[in-house]
Short mmCIF file of N, CA and C in Angstrom, two decimals:
data_model
loop_
_atom_site.label_atom_id
_atom_site.label_comp_id
_atom_site.label_asym_id
_atom_site.label_seq_id
_atom_site.Cartn_x
_atom_site.Cartn_y
_atom_site.Cartn_z
N MET A 1 -11.23 149.34 46.56
CA MET A 1 -11.06 150.09 47.79
C MET A 1 -11.41 149.24 49.00
N LEU A 2 -12.48 148.50 48.89
CA LEU A 2 -12.90 147.64 49.98
C LEU A 2 -11.87 146.54 50.24
N SER A 3 -11.24 146.05 49.19
CA SER A 3 -10.27 144.99 49.37
C SER A 3 -9.00 145.50 50.08
N ASN A 4 -8.60 146.75 49.85
CA ASN A 4 -7.45 147.33 50.55
C ASN A 4 -7.72 147.44 52.05
N LYS A 5 -8.93 147.87 52.40
CA LYS A 5 -9.30 147.96 53.82
C LYS A 5 -9.36 146.58 54.45
N LEU A 6 -9.88 145.62 53.71
CA LEU A 6 -9.99 144.27 54.22
C LEU A 6 -8.60 143.65 54.45
N ILE A 7 -7.69 143.86 53.50
CA ILE A 7 -6.32 143.36 53.64
C ILE A 7 -5.63 144.02 54.83
N PHE A 8 -5.81 145.30 55.01
CA PHE A 8 -5.21 146.01 56.13
C PHE A 8 -5.75 145.48 57.46
N CYS A 9 -7.06 145.32 57.57
CA CYS A 9 -7.66 144.83 58.82
C CYS A 9 -7.21 143.40 59.14
N VAL A 10 -7.14 142.56 58.14
CA VAL A 10 -6.70 141.19 58.35
C VAL A 10 -5.23 141.18 58.79
N SER A 11 -4.41 142.01 58.17
CA SER A 11 -2.99 142.08 58.53
C SER A 11 -2.80 142.54 59.97
N VAL A 12 -3.53 143.57 60.37
CA VAL A 12 -3.44 144.07 61.74
C VAL A 12 -3.92 143.02 62.72
N THR A 13 -5.01 142.35 62.41
CA THR A 13 -5.55 141.31 63.28
C THR A 13 -4.57 140.15 63.43
N LEU A 14 -3.96 139.72 62.34
CA LEU A 14 -2.96 138.65 62.40
C LEU A 14 -1.74 139.06 63.22
N ALA A 15 -1.29 140.29 63.06
CA ALA A 15 -0.14 140.77 63.83
C ALA A 15 -0.45 140.78 65.33
N ILE A 16 -1.64 141.21 65.70
CA ILE A 16 -2.04 141.22 67.11
C ILE A 16 -2.11 139.80 67.65
N LEU A 17 -2.66 138.88 66.87
CA LEU A 17 -2.75 137.49 67.29
C LEU A 17 -1.36 136.88 67.48
N VAL A 18 -0.43 137.17 66.58
CA VAL A 18 0.93 136.65 66.70
C VAL A 18 1.58 137.18 67.98
N VAL A 19 1.43 138.44 68.28
CA VAL A 19 2.00 139.03 69.50
C VAL A 19 1.40 138.38 70.74
N ILE A 20 0.10 138.18 70.75
CA ILE A 20 -0.56 137.56 71.90
C ILE A 20 -0.10 136.11 72.07
N LEU A 21 -0.01 135.37 70.96
CA LEU A 21 0.45 133.98 71.04
C LEU A 21 1.90 133.89 71.52
N LEU A 22 2.76 134.75 71.01
CA LEU A 22 4.16 134.74 71.46
C LEU A 22 4.26 135.08 72.94
N ALA A 23 3.46 136.03 73.38
CA ALA A 23 3.52 136.43 74.78
C ALA A 23 3.03 135.34 75.71
N THR A 24 2.03 134.57 75.29
CA THR A 24 1.48 133.55 76.18
C THR A 24 2.18 132.20 76.06
N LEU A 25 2.74 131.88 74.92
CA LEU A 25 3.33 130.56 74.72
C LEU A 25 4.85 130.53 74.82
N SER A 26 5.49 131.67 74.86
CA SER A 26 6.96 131.70 74.97
C SER A 26 7.39 131.19 76.32
N PRO A 27 8.45 130.37 76.36
CA PRO A 27 8.92 129.86 77.65
C PRO A 27 9.53 130.98 78.48
N LEU A 28 9.32 130.88 79.79
CA LEU A 28 9.92 131.85 80.70
C LEU A 28 11.37 131.45 80.95
N PRO A 29 12.23 132.43 81.21
CA PRO A 29 13.63 132.07 81.51
C PRO A 29 13.67 131.26 82.80
N HIS A 30 14.55 130.28 82.80
CA HIS A 30 14.70 129.43 83.98
C HIS A 30 15.61 130.14 84.98
N ARG A 31 15.03 130.56 86.07
CA ARG A 31 15.80 131.24 87.11
C ARG A 31 15.80 130.40 88.36
N LYS A 32 16.97 130.20 88.88
CA LYS A 32 17.09 129.52 90.16
C LYS A 32 16.78 130.54 91.24
N PRO A 33 16.28 130.09 92.37
CA PRO A 33 16.06 131.04 93.46
C PRO A 33 17.38 131.73 93.80
N SER A 34 17.34 133.04 93.82
CA SER A 34 18.59 133.78 94.01
C SER A 34 18.97 133.83 95.48
N SER A 35 20.26 133.65 95.71
CA SER A 35 20.77 133.86 97.05
C SER A 35 21.22 135.32 97.12
N LYS A 36 21.73 135.71 98.24
CA LYS A 36 22.11 137.11 98.40
C LYS A 36 23.20 137.49 97.40
N PRO A 37 23.05 138.63 96.74
CA PRO A 37 24.05 139.05 95.75
C PRO A 37 25.22 139.80 96.40
N TRP A 38 25.83 139.21 97.41
CA TRP A 38 26.93 139.83 98.13
C TRP A 38 28.24 139.16 97.78
N LEU A 39 29.30 139.92 97.84
CA LEU A 39 30.65 139.40 97.65
C LEU A 39 31.49 139.87 98.83
N ALA A 40 32.19 138.95 99.47
CA ALA A 40 33.05 139.31 100.60
C ALA A 40 34.50 139.01 100.21
N LEU A 41 35.37 140.00 100.36
CA LEU A 41 36.79 139.86 100.06
C LEU A 41 37.61 140.30 101.26
N SER A 42 38.72 139.64 101.47
CA SER A 42 39.64 139.99 102.54
C SER A 42 41.00 140.22 101.89
N LEU A 43 41.54 141.44 102.03
CA LEU A 43 42.77 141.84 101.35
C LEU A 43 43.69 142.56 102.32
N TYR A 44 44.91 142.82 101.84
CA TYR A 44 45.89 143.51 102.67
C TYR A 44 46.54 144.62 101.87
N ILE A 45 46.59 145.81 102.47
CA ILE A 45 47.28 146.95 101.88
C ILE A 45 48.65 147.00 102.54
N GLN A 46 49.68 146.75 101.76
CA GLN A 46 51.03 146.70 102.29
C GLN A 46 51.58 148.10 102.51
N GLN A 47 52.29 148.26 103.61
CA GLN A 47 52.97 149.52 103.92
C GLN A 47 54.32 149.52 103.22
N PRO A 48 54.86 150.69 102.93
CA PRO A 48 56.17 150.73 102.27
C PRO A 48 57.25 150.15 103.18
N GLN A 49 58.17 149.44 102.58
CA GLN A 49 59.29 148.87 103.32
C GLN A 49 60.46 149.84 103.25
N THR A 50 60.64 150.62 104.30
CA THR A 50 61.70 151.61 104.35
C THR A 50 62.84 151.08 105.21
N ALA A 51 64.00 150.93 104.62
CA ALA A 51 65.17 150.39 105.33
C ALA A 51 65.59 151.32 106.45
N GLY A 52 65.76 150.74 107.63
CA GLY A 52 66.28 151.50 108.76
C GLY A 52 65.24 152.32 109.50
N VAL A 53 64.01 152.38 109.01
CA VAL A 53 62.96 153.15 109.68
C VAL A 53 61.89 152.17 110.15
N PRO A 54 61.79 151.94 111.47
CA PRO A 54 60.82 150.97 111.97
C PRO A 54 59.38 151.47 111.89
N ASN A 55 58.49 150.54 111.59
CA ASN A 55 57.04 150.75 111.66
C ASN A 55 56.58 152.02 110.97
N VAL A 56 56.81 152.11 109.68
CA VAL A 56 56.39 153.28 108.90
C VAL A 56 54.92 153.14 108.55
N HIS A 57 54.13 154.13 108.86
CA HIS A 57 52.70 154.12 108.56
C HIS A 57 52.33 155.32 107.71
N THR A 58 51.19 155.19 107.07
CA THR A 58 50.69 156.31 106.28
C THR A 58 49.85 157.18 107.19
N VAL A 59 50.48 158.06 107.90
CA VAL A 59 49.78 158.99 108.76
C VAL A 59 50.25 160.38 108.40
N ALA A 60 49.31 161.23 108.05
CA ALA A 60 49.67 162.59 107.67
C ALA A 60 49.55 163.51 108.88
N PRO A 61 50.42 164.46 109.00
CA PRO A 61 50.25 165.44 110.06
C PRO A 61 48.97 166.23 109.84
N GLN A 62 48.39 166.73 110.93
CA GLN A 62 47.11 167.44 110.82
C GLN A 62 47.18 168.69 109.96
N ASP A 63 48.37 169.26 109.81
CA ASP A 63 48.47 170.48 109.01
C ASP A 63 48.84 170.19 107.55
N ALA A 64 48.83 168.94 107.17
CA ALA A 64 49.17 168.58 105.78
C ALA A 64 48.05 169.03 104.85
N GLY A 65 48.42 169.41 103.63
CA GLY A 65 47.42 169.85 102.66
C GLY A 65 46.66 168.70 102.06
N ALA A 66 47.35 167.60 101.73
CA ALA A 66 46.71 166.43 101.15
C ALA A 66 47.61 165.22 101.32
N LEU A 67 47.00 164.08 101.45
CA LEU A 67 47.74 162.83 101.53
C LEU A 67 47.42 162.03 100.27
N ILE A 68 48.42 161.77 99.49
CA ILE A 68 48.26 160.97 98.28
C ILE A 68 49.12 159.74 98.46
N PHE A 69 48.54 158.55 98.27
CA PHE A 69 49.31 157.34 98.50
C PHE A 69 49.08 156.33 97.38
N HIS A 70 50.05 155.44 97.25
CA HIS A 70 50.03 154.36 96.26
C HIS A 70 50.66 153.15 96.94
N ARG A 71 49.87 152.11 97.17
CA ARG A 71 50.34 150.93 97.88
C ARG A 71 50.01 149.67 97.09
N VAL A 72 50.64 148.57 97.48
CA VAL A 72 50.40 147.27 96.86
C VAL A 72 49.29 146.56 97.63
N LEU A 73 48.42 145.87 96.90
CA LEU A 73 47.30 145.13 97.46
C LEU A 73 47.60 143.64 97.31
N THR A 74 47.63 142.91 98.44
CA THR A 74 47.96 141.49 98.41
C THR A 74 46.82 140.67 99.00
N GLU A 75 46.89 139.35 98.76
CA GLU A 75 45.82 138.50 99.28
C GLU A 75 46.14 137.93 100.66
N GLU A 76 47.37 138.05 101.12
CA GLU A 76 47.78 137.58 102.45
C GLU A 76 48.54 138.70 103.15
N PRO A 77 48.71 138.62 104.49
CA PRO A 77 49.37 139.71 105.22
C PRO A 77 50.86 139.88 104.95
N LYS A 78 51.55 138.82 104.53
CA LYS A 78 52.99 138.95 104.29
C LYS A 78 53.24 139.78 103.03
N ASN A 79 54.28 140.60 103.09
CA ASN A 79 54.58 141.46 101.94
C ASN A 79 55.08 140.67 100.73
N THR A 80 55.39 139.39 100.92
CA THR A 80 55.81 138.52 99.81
C THR A 80 54.62 137.78 99.21
N SER A 81 53.44 138.04 99.71
CA SER A 81 52.22 137.39 99.22
C SER A 81 51.91 137.83 97.79
N LYS A 82 51.05 137.06 97.14
CA LYS A 82 50.66 137.34 95.75
C LYS A 82 50.02 138.73 95.64
N VAL A 83 50.54 139.54 94.74
CA VAL A 83 50.00 140.88 94.49
C VAL A 83 48.77 140.73 93.61
N ILE A 84 47.64 141.30 94.05
CA ILE A 84 46.41 141.21 93.28
C ILE A 84 45.93 142.55 92.76
N GLY A 85 46.64 143.60 93.11
CA GLY A 85 46.24 144.92 92.64
C GLY A 85 46.98 146.02 93.37
N LYS A 86 46.35 147.19 93.38
CA LYS A 86 46.96 148.32 94.06
C LYS A 86 45.90 149.14 94.79
N ALA A 87 46.34 149.84 95.79
CA ALA A 87 45.48 150.74 96.57
C ALA A 87 46.04 152.14 96.39
N GLN A 88 45.19 153.04 95.95
CA GLN A 88 45.59 154.43 95.75
C GLN A 88 44.56 155.32 96.42
N GLY A 89 45.00 156.48 96.83
CA GLY A 89 44.04 157.35 97.47
C GLY A 89 44.46 158.79 97.50
N PHE A 90 43.47 159.62 97.80
CA PHE A 90 43.63 161.05 97.91
C PHE A 90 42.78 161.47 99.09
N ILE A 91 43.44 161.92 100.16
CA ILE A 91 42.72 162.28 101.38
C ILE A 91 43.17 163.66 101.84
N LEU A 92 42.19 164.49 102.17
CA LEU A 92 42.47 165.81 102.73
C LEU A 92 42.29 165.69 104.24
N PRO A 93 43.40 165.60 105.00
CA PRO A 93 43.29 165.33 106.44
C PRO A 93 42.91 166.54 107.29
N VAL A 94 42.68 167.68 106.69
CA VAL A 94 42.31 168.88 107.44
C VAL A 94 40.90 168.70 107.98
N GLU A 95 40.66 169.10 109.21
CA GLU A 95 39.40 168.82 109.90
C GLU A 95 38.17 169.29 109.12
N GLN A 96 38.22 170.46 108.49
CA GLN A 96 37.02 170.93 107.78
C GLN A 96 36.72 170.09 106.55
N PHE A 97 37.67 169.27 106.10
CA PHE A 97 37.44 168.40 104.95
C PHE A 97 37.23 166.95 105.38
N ALA A 98 37.07 166.71 106.68
CA ALA A 98 36.93 165.33 107.18
C ALA A 98 35.74 164.63 106.56
N HIS A 99 34.72 165.37 106.20
CA HIS A 99 33.52 164.77 105.60
C HIS A 99 33.42 165.11 104.12
N SER A 100 34.54 165.38 103.51
CA SER A 100 34.58 165.76 102.10
C SER A 100 34.40 164.56 101.19
N GLY A 101 33.77 164.79 100.04
CA GLY A 101 33.63 163.76 99.03
C GLY A 101 34.92 163.52 98.28
N PHE A 102 35.93 164.34 98.52
CA PHE A 102 37.22 164.17 97.85
C PHE A 102 38.06 163.06 98.47
N ASN A 103 37.73 162.65 99.67
CA ASN A 103 38.51 161.64 100.37
C ASN A 103 38.13 160.25 99.83
N ILE A 104 38.90 159.77 98.87
CA ILE A 104 38.58 158.53 98.17
C ILE A 104 39.78 157.59 98.17
N ILE A 105 39.49 156.30 98.34
CA ILE A 105 40.49 155.24 98.20
C ILE A 105 40.02 154.36 97.05
N TYR A 106 40.92 154.11 96.12
CA TYR A 106 40.62 153.24 94.98
C TYR A 106 41.40 151.94 95.13
N LEU A 107 40.70 150.82 95.10
CA LEU A 107 41.35 149.51 95.08
C LEU A 107 41.19 148.99 93.66
N THR A 108 42.30 148.80 92.97
CA THR A 108 42.28 148.34 91.59
C THR A 108 42.76 146.90 91.54
N PHE A 109 41.96 146.04 90.92
CA PHE A 109 42.26 144.61 90.84
C PHE A 109 42.67 144.24 89.42
N ASP A 110 43.64 143.33 89.34
CA ASP A 110 44.06 142.83 88.04
C ASP A 110 44.42 141.35 88.22
N THR A 111 43.38 140.52 88.34
CA THR A 111 43.57 139.09 88.52
C THR A 111 42.74 138.34 87.50
N HIS A 112 42.88 137.03 87.51
CA HIS A 112 42.09 136.19 86.60
C HIS A 112 40.60 136.30 86.94
N GLU A 113 40.28 136.37 88.23
CA GLU A 113 38.88 136.43 88.67
C GLU A 113 38.26 137.81 88.54
N TYR A 114 39.02 138.84 88.89
CA TYR A 114 38.47 140.19 88.96
C TYR A 114 39.35 141.18 88.20
N SER A 115 38.68 142.05 87.49
CA SER A 115 39.37 143.13 86.79
C SER A 115 38.51 144.37 86.93
N GLY A 116 39.06 145.39 87.51
CA GLY A 116 38.30 146.62 87.73
C GLY A 116 38.71 147.26 89.03
N SER A 117 37.88 148.19 89.49
CA SER A 117 38.23 148.90 90.71
C SER A 117 37.03 149.08 91.61
N VAL A 118 37.32 149.32 92.89
CA VAL A 118 36.31 149.61 93.90
C VAL A 118 36.65 150.99 94.46
N SER A 119 35.66 151.86 94.55
CA SER A 119 35.85 153.21 95.10
C SER A 119 35.29 153.25 96.51
N ILE A 120 36.14 153.68 97.45
CA ILE A 120 35.77 153.72 98.86
C ILE A 120 35.84 155.16 99.32
N GLN A 121 34.76 155.64 99.92
CA GLN A 121 34.73 157.01 100.43
C GLN A 121 35.22 156.99 101.86
N ALA A 122 36.30 157.73 102.13
CA ALA A 122 36.94 157.74 103.44
C ALA A 122 36.46 158.92 104.27
N LYS A 123 35.17 158.95 104.56
CA LYS A 123 34.61 160.04 105.38
C LYS A 123 34.77 159.71 106.85
N GLY A 124 35.28 160.66 107.58
CA GLY A 124 35.44 160.48 109.02
C GLY A 124 36.35 159.32 109.34
N SER A 125 36.64 159.13 110.57
CA SER A 125 37.48 157.99 110.96
C SER A 125 36.99 157.44 112.27
N GLY A 126 37.27 156.16 112.46
CA GLY A 126 36.87 155.48 113.69
C GLY A 126 37.93 155.60 114.74
N SER A 127 38.25 154.48 115.32
CA SER A 127 39.19 154.46 116.45
C SER A 127 40.64 154.59 116.02
N GLY A 128 40.93 154.53 114.75
CA GLY A 128 42.31 154.57 114.30
C GLY A 128 42.83 153.19 113.98
N ARG A 129 42.41 152.17 114.73
CA ARG A 129 42.80 150.78 114.47
C ARG A 129 41.74 150.07 113.63
N ARG A 130 40.50 150.60 113.61
CA ARG A 130 39.42 150.00 112.84
C ARG A 130 38.50 151.11 112.33
N ASP A 131 38.40 151.22 111.03
CA ASP A 131 37.52 152.21 110.42
C ASP A 131 36.54 151.49 109.51
N GLU A 132 35.28 151.91 109.56
CA GLU A 132 34.26 151.37 108.67
C GLU A 132 33.94 152.44 107.64
N LEU A 133 34.22 152.14 106.38
CA LEU A 133 34.10 153.10 105.30
C LEU A 133 33.02 152.64 104.31
N ARG A 134 32.52 153.58 103.51
CA ARG A 134 31.49 153.26 102.53
C ARG A 134 32.07 152.97 101.15
N VAL A 135 31.62 151.89 100.54
CA VAL A 135 31.96 151.60 99.15
C VAL A 135 30.90 152.31 98.31
N VAL A 136 31.36 153.19 97.41
CA VAL A 136 30.43 154.04 96.67
C VAL A 136 30.36 153.72 95.18
N GLY A 137 31.02 152.69 94.74
CA GLY A 137 30.93 152.31 93.33
C GLY A 137 32.13 151.53 92.88
N GLY A 138 32.11 151.18 91.61
CA GLY A 138 33.21 150.42 91.06
C GLY A 138 33.14 150.36 89.55
N THR A 139 34.14 149.72 88.98
CA THR A 139 34.21 149.55 87.53
C THR A 139 34.52 148.09 87.22
N GLY A 140 34.36 147.69 85.98
CA GLY A 140 34.69 146.34 85.56
C GLY A 140 33.90 145.29 86.30
N SER A 141 34.58 144.33 86.91
CA SER A 141 33.92 143.26 87.67
C SER A 141 33.13 143.81 88.86
N PHE A 142 33.39 145.03 89.25
CA PHE A 142 32.74 145.64 90.41
C PHE A 142 31.81 146.79 90.01
N ALA A 143 31.31 146.77 88.80
CA ALA A 143 30.48 147.87 88.31
C ALA A 143 29.27 148.09 89.21
N PHE A 144 29.12 149.31 89.67
CA PHE A 144 27.98 149.79 90.45
C PHE A 144 27.83 149.17 91.84
N VAL A 145 28.89 148.56 92.38
CA VAL A 145 28.78 147.95 93.70
C VAL A 145 28.58 149.00 94.78
N ARG A 146 27.99 148.58 95.86
CA ARG A 146 27.85 149.38 97.07
C ARG A 146 28.20 148.45 98.22
N GLY A 147 28.46 149.03 99.38
CA GLY A 147 28.72 148.20 100.54
C GLY A 147 29.59 148.90 101.54
N ILE A 148 30.30 148.08 102.31
CA ILE A 148 31.19 148.63 103.34
C ILE A 148 32.59 148.04 103.18
N ALA A 149 33.55 148.80 103.65
CA ALA A 149 34.94 148.36 103.69
C ALA A 149 35.42 148.59 105.11
N VAL A 150 35.82 147.54 105.76
CA VAL A 150 36.33 147.64 107.13
C VAL A 150 37.84 147.61 107.05
N LEU A 151 38.47 148.69 107.47
CA LEU A 151 39.91 148.85 107.42
C LEU A 151 40.46 148.69 108.83
N MET A 152 41.35 147.71 109.01
CA MET A 152 41.90 147.42 110.34
C MET A 152 43.42 147.34 110.27
N GLN A 153 44.04 147.66 111.38
CA GLN A 153 45.49 147.48 111.48
C GLN A 153 45.76 146.70 112.75
N LYS A 154 46.53 145.64 112.61
CA LYS A 154 46.86 144.78 113.74
C LYS A 154 47.70 145.57 114.74
N ASP A 155 47.36 145.44 116.00
CA ASP A 155 48.11 146.11 117.07
C ASP A 155 49.30 145.23 117.42
N ASP A 156 50.41 145.48 116.77
CA ASP A 156 51.60 144.65 116.96
C ASP A 156 52.54 145.34 117.94
N ARG A 157 52.95 144.60 118.96
CA ARG A 157 53.85 145.16 119.98
C ARG A 157 55.28 145.30 119.48
N ASP A 158 55.65 144.54 118.44
CA ASP A 158 57.01 144.61 117.90
C ASP A 158 57.08 145.78 116.94
N THR A 159 57.66 146.88 117.36
CA THR A 159 57.69 148.10 116.54
C THR A 159 58.67 148.02 115.38
N ASN A 160 59.43 146.94 115.28
CA ASN A 160 60.35 146.79 114.15
C ASN A 160 59.66 146.20 112.92
N LEU A 161 58.43 145.80 113.07
CA LEU A 161 57.69 145.23 111.95
C LEU A 161 56.83 146.29 111.27
N VAL A 162 56.75 146.19 109.95
CA VAL A 162 55.84 147.05 109.20
C VAL A 162 54.55 146.26 109.03
N VAL A 163 53.48 146.73 109.64
CA VAL A 163 52.23 145.99 109.69
C VAL A 163 51.30 146.47 108.57
N PRO A 164 50.79 145.54 107.75
CA PRO A 164 49.88 145.95 106.68
C PRO A 164 48.49 146.26 107.23
N TYR A 165 47.72 147.00 106.46
CA TYR A 165 46.31 147.23 106.78
C TYR A 165 45.51 146.07 106.22
N HIS A 166 44.59 145.56 107.01
CA HIS A 166 43.69 144.50 106.57
C HIS A 166 42.38 145.17 106.17
N ILE A 167 41.93 144.91 104.96
CA ILE A 167 40.68 145.50 104.51
C ILE A 167 39.72 144.39 104.12
N ARG A 168 38.54 144.45 104.71
CA ARG A 168 37.48 143.48 104.42
C ARG A 168 36.38 144.20 103.68
N LEU A 169 36.10 143.72 102.48
CA LEU A 169 35.06 144.32 101.64
C LEU A 169 33.80 143.47 101.70
N HIS A 170 32.68 144.12 101.89
CA HIS A 170 31.37 143.47 101.83
C HIS A 170 30.59 144.23 100.76
N LEU A 171 30.56 143.65 99.56
CA LEU A 171 30.03 144.35 98.40
C LEU A 171 28.68 143.79 97.98
N LYS A 172 27.80 144.67 97.56
CA LYS A 172 26.48 144.26 97.06
C LYS A 172 26.33 144.77 95.64
N TYR A 173 25.96 143.84 94.77
CA TYR A 173 25.71 144.19 93.38
C TYR A 173 24.24 144.53 93.21
N PRO A 174 23.93 145.62 92.55
CA PRO A 174 22.52 145.97 92.35
C PRO A 174 21.90 145.12 91.25
N ASN A 175 20.64 144.75 91.46
CA ASN A 175 19.84 144.06 90.44
C ASN A 175 20.53 142.84 89.87
N ARG A 176 21.16 142.04 90.68
CA ARG A 176 21.77 140.80 90.22
C ARG A 176 20.89 139.64 90.66
N SER A 177 20.74 138.65 89.83
CA SER A 177 19.91 137.50 90.19
C SER A 177 20.71 136.32 90.69
N LYS A 178 22.03 136.41 90.70
CA LYS A 178 22.84 135.31 91.20
C LYS A 178 24.02 135.86 92.00
N THR A 179 24.58 135.03 92.84
CA THR A 179 25.72 135.41 93.64
C THR A 179 26.97 135.41 92.78
N ILE A 180 27.77 136.41 92.96
CA ILE A 180 29.04 136.51 92.25
C ILE A 180 30.05 135.66 93.01
N PRO A 181 30.77 134.76 92.32
CA PRO A 181 31.71 133.90 93.05
C PRO A 181 32.83 134.71 93.69
N GLY A 182 33.33 134.23 94.80
CA GLY A 182 34.43 134.94 95.43
C GLY A 182 34.76 134.43 96.71
#
């Protein structure tokens, strides 16, 4: 009986010693000093090219029930630029829903660098030519991002041109120890 207790005590003591030794002698992970975990992207939401109709914009009348859109996302302002994804959204333009959580724009990326989506909450609006919107999350390469999306439209005097929306994303990744390339 005494030998069973002795074996048990020795085993427990050895286990505690091993844990203490591992905790004190194990190498720490090598971490470089982290820079800001921000990602900045500049993209263009192309407007539909409608033959014979100059300067077509996505503007819903105030009495519309909902605005649902699907646009191409490019890396340059020209509509012939490389397509990197799509912009889709659902907006209730009625005044009482101006601050609704239903007003969302999704930017979906499908490139070698990025795969996933960014969710932008379109609450309220700015001057019409420049809106600052909140990024409320993402998936894939953009999982759990937060930040801002600045949506701008160039004031072009030539009304025969279809002008794309320029969107600048400033994204922050939570709990990241390194900067995401971009």
